[in-house]
Amino acid sequence: MLKLYFATGTCALASHIALAEAGAPYTTVKIDFKTNQQNSPEYLKINPKGRVPTLVTDRGVLTETPAMLAYIAQTFPQAKLAPDDAFEFARLQAFNSYLCSTVHICHAHKMRGARWATQEASFADMKAMVPKTMGACFNLIERDMLKGPWVMGENYTVGDAYLYTLTLWLDGDGVDIATLPKVKAHRAAMESRPAVQKVLAEQRA
């Protein structure tokens, strides 16, 4: 039995969806950011980074979304959530790494400025840039990276769960999804999937 620690509205949604899509046996624990539970001594014993998601497996603890998505896909190969071909798997990893290392960081500048600066003026400047930087990231995804209908083309993968998760942030980041027709269609296709509907209900509970 896998155990996923998550917080609503975070990138943990991607791993949660992947677990449901894989048909994996799992339980979840909701971490409350409002009470700073992610930095509680109890949680830091599990994940010293003080972040979500965290996935507890029978072999140890995993963190970082791209690693967790790869683990889920490879642990449940019957679900076909990642390519078998090494080059195609690397392409999927490249996409997920871009979401993790670039897109997520652009989004985080809106409310996590203290990670990079100390002046209030700097925080305001970083926040003001978010619509531009997130817009640029998603324009690149729209133009060059999202093959359609899914990230890798005809085959659904864990990359789709990750892209969907970050797409949900666009409205709050000041990016009009109507300007991104492929991304918008991808979001609609994701929300028609039973596993996604199941997970969204679980996270609202």
XYZ file of N, CA and C in Angstrom:
615
model
N 0.844 -1.196 0.000
C 0.000 0.000 0.000
C 0.881 1.248 0.000
N 0.663 2.123 -0.968
C 1.402 3.376 -1.061
C 0.661 4.453 -0.278
N 1.407 5.405 0.265
C 0.796 6.506 1.006
C 1.285 7.816 0.400
N 0.341 8.635 -0.055
C 0.662 9.923 -0.661
C 0.294 11.050 0.288
N 1.268 11.891 0.588
C 1.027 13.111 1.338
C 0.842 14.241 0.334
N -0.255 14.991 0.469
C -0.562 16.028 -0.506
C -1.163 17.240 0.192
N -1.221 18.329 -0.535
C -1.988 19.506 -0.122
C -2.799 19.945 -1.326
N -3.997 20.424 -1.090
C -4.842 20.830 -2.201
C -4.244 22.048 -2.900
N -4.446 22.083 -4.217
C -3.948 23.203 -5.004
C -2.478 23.136 -5.335
N -1.832 22.018 -5.032
C -0.398 21.884 -5.268
C -0.117 20.873 -6.380
N 1.161 20.760 -6.726
C 1.564 19.815 -7.771
C 1.368 18.370 -7.360
N 1.057 18.120 -6.095
C 0.787 16.753 -5.647
C -0.392 16.134 -6.385
N -1.226 16.973 -6.967
C -2.365 16.458 -7.726
C -1.910 15.528 -8.843
N -0.782 15.824 -9.463
C -0.298 14.997 -10.577
C -0.029 13.564 -10.131
N 0.655 13.395 -9.024
C 0.959 12.050 -8.531
C -0.312 11.346 -8.060
N -1.220 12.096 -7.485
C -2.499 11.534 -7.042
C -3.262 10.975 -8.245
N -3.321 11.749 -9.327
C -3.993 11.276 -10.537
C -3.287 10.053 -11.095
N -1.962 10.081 -11.117
C -1.209 8.945 -11.650
C -1.491 7.670 -10.871
N -1.579 7.771 -9.560
C -1.892 6.603 -8.739
C -3.262 6.040 -9.096
N -4.227 6.923 -9.270
C -5.577 6.476 -9.618
C -5.609 5.865 -11.011
N -4.924 6.477 -11.955
C -4.883 5.958 -13.321
C -4.209 4.592 -13.370
N -3.202 4.400 -12.509
C -2.456 3.139 -12.493
C -3.231 2.011 -11.833
N -4.301 2.350 -11.118
C -5.008 1.334 -10.351
C -4.216 0.887 -9.142
N -3.369 1.766 -8.633
C -2.492 1.419 -7.511
C -3.266 1.398 -6.200
N -2.873 0.528 -5.293
C -3.445 0.583 -3.942
C -2.771 1.726 -3.178
N -3.546 2.692 -2.723
C -2.933 3.831 -2.049
C -3.888 4.436 -1.032
N -3.283 5.137 -0.093
C -4.021 5.978 0.842
C -3.433 7.379 0.747
N -4.160 8.357 1.249
C -3.671 9.729 1.202
C -3.723 10.368 2.576
N -2.838 11.332 2.772
C -2.828 12.162 3.972
C -2.759 13.608 3.508
N -3.755 14.406 3.911
C -3.788 15.813 3.514
C -2.962 16.648 4.496
N -2.033 17.424 3.941
C -1.204 18.326 4.737
C -1.809 19.726 4.662
N -1.956 20.370 5.813
C -2.593 21.677 5.887
C -1.532 22.779 5.861
N -1.396 23.436 4.724
C -0.417 24.517 4.610
C -0.801 25.721 5.474
N -2.090 25.932 5.714
C -2.526 27.093 6.488
C -2.008 27.049 7.915
N -1.821 25.854 8.437
C -1.273 25.712 9.794
C 0.209 25.350 9.767
N 0.828 25.447 8.573
C 2.251 25.170 8.402
C 2.605 23.726 8.769
N 1.658 22.822 8.536
C 1.881 21.423 8.893
C 3.059 20.816 8.147
N 3.383 21.374 6.964
C 4.496 20.831 6.188
C 5.838 21.016 6.890
N 5.875 21.923 7.856
C 7.108 22.142 8.614
C 7.017 21.630 10.046
N 6.015 20.813 10.308
C 5.894 20.225 11.648
C 6.981 19.173 11.833
N 7.421 18.944 13.062
C 8.445 17.922 13.298
C 8.041 16.550 12.771
N 6.755 16.228 12.898
C 6.278 14.916 12.460
C 6.429 14.758 10.945
N 6.049 15.806 10.204
C 6.149 15.693 8.748
C 7.588 15.782 8.269
N 8.398 16.611 8.925
C 9.795 16.742 8.509
C 10.577 15.445 8.697
N 10.113 14.584 9.593
C 10.739 13.265 9.735
C 10.504 12.419 8.485
N 9.383 12.663 7.816
C 9.046 11.922 6.604
C 9.685 12.566 5.391
N 9.579 13.893 5.295
C 10.154 14.629 4.176
C 10.854 15.875 4.724
N 12.163 15.825 4.898
C 12.906 16.954 5.472
C 12.829 18.229 4.631
N 12.393 18.115 3.373
C 12.260 19.301 2.528
C 11.086 20.178 2.951
N 10.136 19.590 3.679
C 8.968 20.351 4.082
C 8.075 20.730 2.915
N 8.004 19.862 1.942
C 7.201 20.110 0.740
C 6.279 18.913 0.483
N 5.341 19.113 -0.427
C 4.559 18.004 -0.971
C 4.767 18.016 -2.477
N 4.567 16.845 -3.098
C 4.096 15.578 -2.538
C 5.223 14.763 -1.923
N 4.816 13.806 -1.123
C 5.697 12.767 -0.614
C 4.993 11.434 -0.821
N 5.726 10.458 -1.320
C 5.158 9.125 -1.540
C 5.941 8.118 -0.716
N 5.243 7.481 0.204
C 5.862 6.452 1.043
C 5.606 5.097 0.395
N 6.696 4.373 0.098
C 6.612 3.065 -0.528
C 7.198 2.023 0.420
N 7.097 0.763 0.021
C 7.658 -0.282 0.875
C 9.184 -0.308 0.813
N 9.773 0.480 -0.079
C 11.236 0.554 -0.195
C 11.803 1.864 0.329
N 10.927 2.768 0.757
C 11.394 4.052 1.259
C 10.528 5.186 0.752
N 11.011 6.388 0.984
C 10.249 7.592 0.667
C 10.756 8.218 -0.626
N 9.813 8.633 -1.462
C 10.144 9.358 -2.685
C 9.574 10.765 -2.614
N 10.343 11.718 -3.143
C 9.880 13.084 -3.310
C 10.217 13.523 -4.731
N 9.733 14.694 -5.114
C 9.902 15.299 -6.439
C 8.984 14.627 -7.466
N 8.126 15.439 -8.026
C 7.068 14.923 -8.899
C 7.575 14.094 -10.074
N 8.581 14.541 -10.845
C 9.016 13.694 -11.968
C 9.471 12.302 -11.530
N 10.171 12.219 -10.398
C 10.625 10.923 -9.901
C 9.443 10.055 -9.481
N 8.483 10.658 -8.823
C 7.328 9.901 -8.365
C 6.486 9.417 -9.532
N 6.323 10.262 -10.548
C 5.554 9.849 -11.718
C 6.235 8.698 -12.444
N 7.553 8.761 -12.576
C 8.278 7.674 -13.228
C 8.148 6.382 -12.432
N 8.235 6.492 -11.109
C 8.104 5.307 -10.257
C 6.719 4.673 -10.413
N 5.684 5.490 -10.389
C 4.322 4.956 -10.516
C 4.142 4.270 -11.865
N 4.618 4.916 -12.926
C 4.470 4.335 -14.263
C 5.205 3.013 -14.384
N 6.404 2.927 -13.820
C 7.205 1.715 -13.963
C 6.790 0.626 -12.990
N 6.175 0.995 -11.881
C 5.723 0.001 -10.907
C 4.432 -0.671 -11.357
N 3.655 0.051 -12.168
C 2.393 -0.495 -12.668
C 2.393 -0.453 -14.196
N 3.268 -1.262 -14.814
C 3.432 -1.178 -16.273
C 2.175 -1.538 -17.052
N 1.296 -2.326 -16.431
C 0.076 -2.724 -17.129
C -0.814 -1.527 -17.455
N -0.641 -0.432 -16.726
C -1.442 0.768 -16.976
C -0.937 1.568 -18.173
N 0.279 1.267 -18.619
C 0.867 1.915 -19.805
C 0.852 3.436 -19.676
N 1.417 3.914 -18.582
C 1.457 5.349 -18.324
C 2.767 6.003 -18.734
N 3.651 5.227 -19.360
C 4.913 5.760 -19.870
C 5.383 4.861 -21.013
N 6.126 5.420 -21.962
C 6.621 4.604 -23.078
C 7.623 3.550 -22.606
N 7.641 2.424 -23.285
C 8.657 1.394 -23.014
C 9.991 1.758 -23.653
N 9.950 2.395 -24.810
C 11.154 2.766 -25.538
C 11.980 3.776 -24.735
N 13.276 3.547 -24.623
C 14.136 4.384 -23.782
C 14.157 5.840 -24.240
N 14.232 6.053 -25.549
C 14.279 7.431 -26.045
C 12.963 8.151 -25.787
N 11.849 7.475 -26.029
C 10.555 8.097 -25.795
C 10.319 8.350 -24.303
N 10.819 7.428 -23.468
C 10.702 7.659 -22.027
C 11.522 8.883 -21.622
N 12.702 9.041 -22.212
C 13.528 10.216 -21.921
C 12.835 11.497 -22.371
N 12.126 11.437 -23.494
C 11.370 12.610 -23.951
C 10.268 12.971 -22.957
N 9.609 11.966 -22.420
C 8.602 12.212 -21.393
C 9.238 12.833 -20.153
N 10.386 12.314 -19.766
C 11.093 12.860 -18.618
C 11.520 14.301 -18.862
N 11.904 14.610 -20.088
C 12.291 15.981 -20.417
C 11.103 16.925 -20.252
N 9.939 16.477 -20.699
C 8.737 17.293 -20.556
C 8.413 17.515 -19.079
N 8.406 16.437 -18.304
C 8.094 16.557 -16.883
C 9.134 17.402 -16.151
N 10.381 17.292 -16.553
C 11.434 18.095 -15.932
C 11.251 19.576 -16.234
N 10.799 19.904 -17.440
C 10.526 21.296 -17.789
C 9.406 21.852 -16.906
N 8.356 21.069 -16.704
C 7.274 21.508 -15.829
C 7.786 21.758 -14.411
N 8.651 20.877 -13.949
C 9.151 20.953 -12.577
C 10.153 22.095 -12.389
N 11.118 22.193 -13.289
C 12.247 23.103 -13.079
C 12.014 24.500 -13.611
N 11.074 24.672 -14.539
C 10.856 25.985 -15.136
C 9.444 26.508 -14.878
N 8.425 25.749 -15.297
C 7.058 26.251 -15.183
C 6.660 26.435 -13.715
N 6.931 25.440 -12.906
C 6.551 25.534 -11.489
C 7.272 26.701 -10.815
N 8.527 26.912 -11.148
C 9.288 28.003 -10.534
C 8.704 29.357 -10.929
N 8.308 29.495 -12.193
C 7.666 30.744 -12.617
C 6.399 31.005 -11.805
N 5.614 29.970 -11.620
C 4.386 30.098 -10.821
C 4.714 30.468 -9.375
N 5.733 29.871 -8.818
C 6.063 30.083 -7.406
C 6.495 31.512 -7.113
N 6.949 32.244 -8.121
C 7.346 33.626 -7.896
C 6.163 34.500 -7.464
N 4.948 34.010 -7.681
C 3.768 34.791 -7.303
C 3.612 34.896 -5.789
N 3.918 33.811 -5.062
C 3.651 33.820 -3.624
C 4.795 33.264 -2.785
N 5.905 32.876 -3.438
C 7.040 32.312 -2.698
C 8.300 33.139 -2.894
N 8.125 34.451 -3.061
C 9.277 35.311 -3.341
C 10.359 35.262 -2.280
N 9.972 34.954 -1.045
C 10.948 34.910 0.049
C 11.991 33.821 -0.141
N 11.750 32.907 -1.080
C 12.770 31.896 -1.371
C 13.960 32.494 -2.111
N 13.751 33.646 -2.755
C 14.790 34.206 -3.617
C 15.205 35.622 -3.253
N 14.439 36.313 -2.421
C 14.729 37.715 -2.123
C 14.244 38.062 -0.725
N 14.577 39.281 -0.280
C 14.175 39.720 1.051
C 13.403 41.036 1.038
N 13.426 41.758 -0.069
C 12.783 43.064 -0.128
C 11.355 42.961 -0.670
N 10.452 43.719 -0.044
C 9.063 43.710 -0.498
C 8.943 44.139 -1.956
N 9.762 45.090 -2.363
C 9.722 45.533 -3.760
C 10.084 44.394 -4.701
N 10.997 43.545 -4.273
C 11.376 42.384 -5.084
C 10.221 41.407 -5.209
N 9.507 41.202 -4.106
C 8.357 40.293 -4.140
C 7.314 40.804 -5.135
N 7.042 42.111 -5.085
C 6.051 42.689 -5.987
C 6.498 42.571 -7.436
N 7.766 42.765 -7.681
C 8.298 42.676 -9.038
C 8.180 41.250 -9.568
N 8.534 40.273 -8.735
C 8.419 38.873 -9.147
C 6.966 38.508 -9.431
N 6.057 38.941 -8.567
C 4.643 38.641 -8.758
C 4.119 39.252 -10.050
N 4.567 40.461 -10.344
C 4.106 41.143 -11.552
C 4.569 40.446 -12.826
N 5.665 39.702 -12.729
C 6.204 39.020 -13.905
C 5.501 37.705 -14.214
N 4.731 37.177 -13.267
C 4.169 35.834 -13.419
C 3.286 35.679 -14.664
N 2.376 36.601 -14.952
C 1.591 36.420 -16.179
C 2.462 36.318 -17.425
N 3.537 37.080 -17.468
C 4.430 37.061 -18.632
C 5.207 35.753 -18.707
N 5.795 35.334 -17.589
C 6.630 34.134 -17.619
C 5.804 32.868 -17.785
N 4.672 32.790 -17.085
C 3.808 31.618 -17.253
C 3.203 31.600 -18.654
N 2.864 32.767 -19.163
C 2.351 32.833 -20.527
C 3.370 32.345 -21.528
N 4.623 32.743 -21.339
C 5.689 32.303 -22.250
C 5.888 30.793 -22.170
N 5.869 30.260 -20.956
C 6.028 28.808 -20.787
C 4.915 28.052 -21.511
N 3.701 28.478 -21.317
C 2.585 27.749 -21.911
C 2.447 28.012 -23.412
N 2.918 29.146 -23.887
C 2.969 29.340 -25.332
C 3.941 28.360 -25.972
N 5.057 28.111 -25.295
C 6.019 27.120 -25.783
C 5.410 25.720 -25.768
N 4.730 25.386 -24.681
C 4.070 24.078 -24.595
C 3.040 23.941 -25.713
N 2.242 24.960 -25.893
C 1.200 24.952 -26.932
C 1.803 24.767 -28.320
N 2.871 25.495 -28.595
C 3.440 25.515 -29.945
C 4.310 24.297 -30.255
N 5.131 23.891 -29.280
C 6.187 22.929 -29.597
C 6.188 21.638 -28.792
N 5.467 21.568 -27.691
C 5.649 20.437 -26.791
C 4.429 19.537 -26.652
N 3.236 20.088 -26.726
C 2.013 19.303 -26.583
C 1.615 18.770 -27.954
N 1.879 17.479 -28.176
C 1.638 16.914 -29.501
C 0.160 16.797 -29.799
N -0.649 16.440 -28.815
C -2.080 16.302 -28.975
C -2.483 14.936 -29.515
N -3.585 14.393 -29.030
C -4.411 14.985 -27.981
C -3.755 14.947 -26.607
N -2.763 14.051 -26.461
C -2.031 13.946 -25.200
C -0.614 14.472 -25.386
N 0.094 14.614 -24.294
C 1.450 15.176 -24.329
C 2.338 14.440 -25.322
N 2.278 13.110 -25.291
C 3.135 12.301 -26.146
C 2.459 11.898 -27.457
N 1.297 12.445 -27.713
C 0.581 12.096 -28.940
C -0.677 11.304 -28.640
N -0.776 10.123 -29.222
C -1.984 9.315 -29.072
C -2.066 8.589 -27.737
N -0.926 8.427 -27.061
C -0.889 7.634 -25.840
C -0.857 8.510 -24.593
N -1.806 8.274 -23.713
C -1.882 8.967 -22.428
C -0.721 8.520 -21.536
N -0.099 9.471 -20.833
C 1.011 9.148 -19.934
C 0.892 9.958 -18.639
N 1.810 9.710 -17.735
C 1.854 10.487 -16.494
C 2.122 11.962 -16.771
N 2.727 12.280 -17.909
C 2.946 13.674 -18.264
C 1.651 14.452 -18.406
N 0.588 13.770 -18.767
C -0.703 14.436 -18.909
C -1.264 14.857 -17.554
N -1.077 14.021 -16.559
C -1.514 14.389 -15.207
C -0.754 15.619 -14.716
N 0.525 15.678 -15.037
C 1.361 16.794 -14.591
C 0.981 18.080 -15.331
N 0.826 17.992 -16.651
C 0.440 19.185 -17.407
C -0.915 19.705 -16.935
N -1.861 18.818 -16.733
C -3.184 19.227 -16.266
C -3.086 19.977 -14.940
N -2.288 19.467 -14.032
C -2.137 20.088 -12.719
C -1.659 21.524 -12.831
N -0.653 21.761 -13.657
C -0.120 23.115 -13.795
C -1.045 24.005 -14.622
N -1.812 23.409 -15.521
C -2.794 24.183 -16.284
C -3.840 24.790 -15.362
N -4.172 24.093 -14.288
C -5.166 24.608 -13.350
C -4.719 25.902 -12.676
N -3.432 26.197 -12.730
C -2.913 27.411 -12.098
C -3.020 28.642 -12.999
N -3.331 28.455 -14.279
C -3.234 29.560 -15.231
C -4.169 30.720 -14.904
N -5.408 30.434 -14.545
C -6.342 31.523 -14.247
C -5.788 32.418 -13.146
N -5.317 31.816 -12.073
C -4.776 32.588 -10.962
C -3.478 33.296 -11.285
N -2.812 32.827 -12.338
C -1.545 33.441 -12.746
C -1.723 34.490 -13.837
N -2.974 34.767 -14.182
C -3.224 35.821 -15.152
C -3.002 35.432 -16.595
N -3.119 34.139 -16.900
C -2.952 33.659 -18.269
C -4.307 33.174 -18.781
N -4.736 33.703 -19.910
C -6.027 33.344 -20.481
C -5.894 32.048 -21.277
N -6.479 30.978 -20.762
C -6.358 29.673 -21.417
C -7.026 29.670 -22.787
N -7.914 30.609 -23.032
C -8.563 30.685 -24.343
C -7.561 30.974 -25.453
N -6.413 31.531 -25.091
C -5.366 31.803 -26.083
C -4.518 30.568 -26.357
N -4.827 29.469 -25.682
C -4.046 28.229 -25.782
C -5.002 27.085 -26.135
N -5.459 27.003 -27.378
C -6.516 26.036 -27.714
C -6.139 24.581 -27.465
N -4.899 24.194 -27.718
C -4.502 22.803 -27.475
C -4.464 22.503 -25.981
N -3.947 23.434 -25.211
C -3.902 23.264 -23.759
C -5.318 23.225 -23.188
N -6.186 24.080 -23.700
C -7.574 24.100 -23.239
C -8.275 22.788 -23.557
N -8.054 22.263 -24.758
C -8.664 20.982 -25.134
C -8.113 19.852 -24.276
N -6.826 19.924 -23.947
C -6.211 18.909 -23.090
C -6.843 18.926 -21.709
N -7.055 20.110 -21.168
C -7.687 20.211 -19.842
C -9.086 19.593 -19.862
N -9.847 19.886 -20.901
C -11.198 19.326 -21.000
C -11.154 17.810 -21.120
N -10.215 17.290 -21.892
C -10.086 15.839 -22.052
C -9.705 15.186 -20.724
N -8.842 15.831 -19.972
C -8.455 15.290 -18.671
C -9.661 15.228 -17.734
N -10.459 16.264 -17.750
C -11.577 16.331 -16.809
C -12.711 15.390 -17.169
N -12.618 14.748 -18.321
C -13.601 13.728 -18.688
C -13.164 12.334 -18.249
N -11.952 12.207 -17.739
C -11.441 10.901 -17.341
C -11.936 10.532 -15.941
N -12.437 9.320 -15.750
C -12.959 8.913 -14.442
C -11.925 9.030 -13.323
N -10.664 8.705 -13.601
C -9.644 8.774 -12.545
C -9.446 10.207 -12.075
N -9.484 11.144 -12.993
C -9.321 12.551 -12.631
C -10.509 13.012 -11.789
N -11.707 12.637 -12.204
C -12.895 13.003 -11.438
C -12.846 12.415 -10.033
N -12.371 11.170 -9.934
C -12.251 10.508 -8.634
C -11.277 11.267 -7.726
N -10.141 11.639 -8.278
C -9.108 12.304 -7.482
C -9.559 13.705 -7.068
N -10.174 14.437 -7.963
C -10.655 15.767 -7.611
C -11.663 15.688 -6.453
N -12.508 14.657 -6.483
C -13.462 14.467 -5.384
C -12.742 14.126 -4.089
N -11.711 13.280 -4.173
C -10.948 12.920 -2.978
C -10.250 14.136 -2.381
N -9.736 14.999 -3.237
C -9.009 16.172 -2.714
C -9.951 17.213 -2.130
N -11.181 17.227 -2.589
C -12.162 18.171 -2.014
C -12.715 17.686 -0.676
N -12.605 16.378 -0.440
C -13.208 15.794 0.771
C -12.532 16.306 2.049
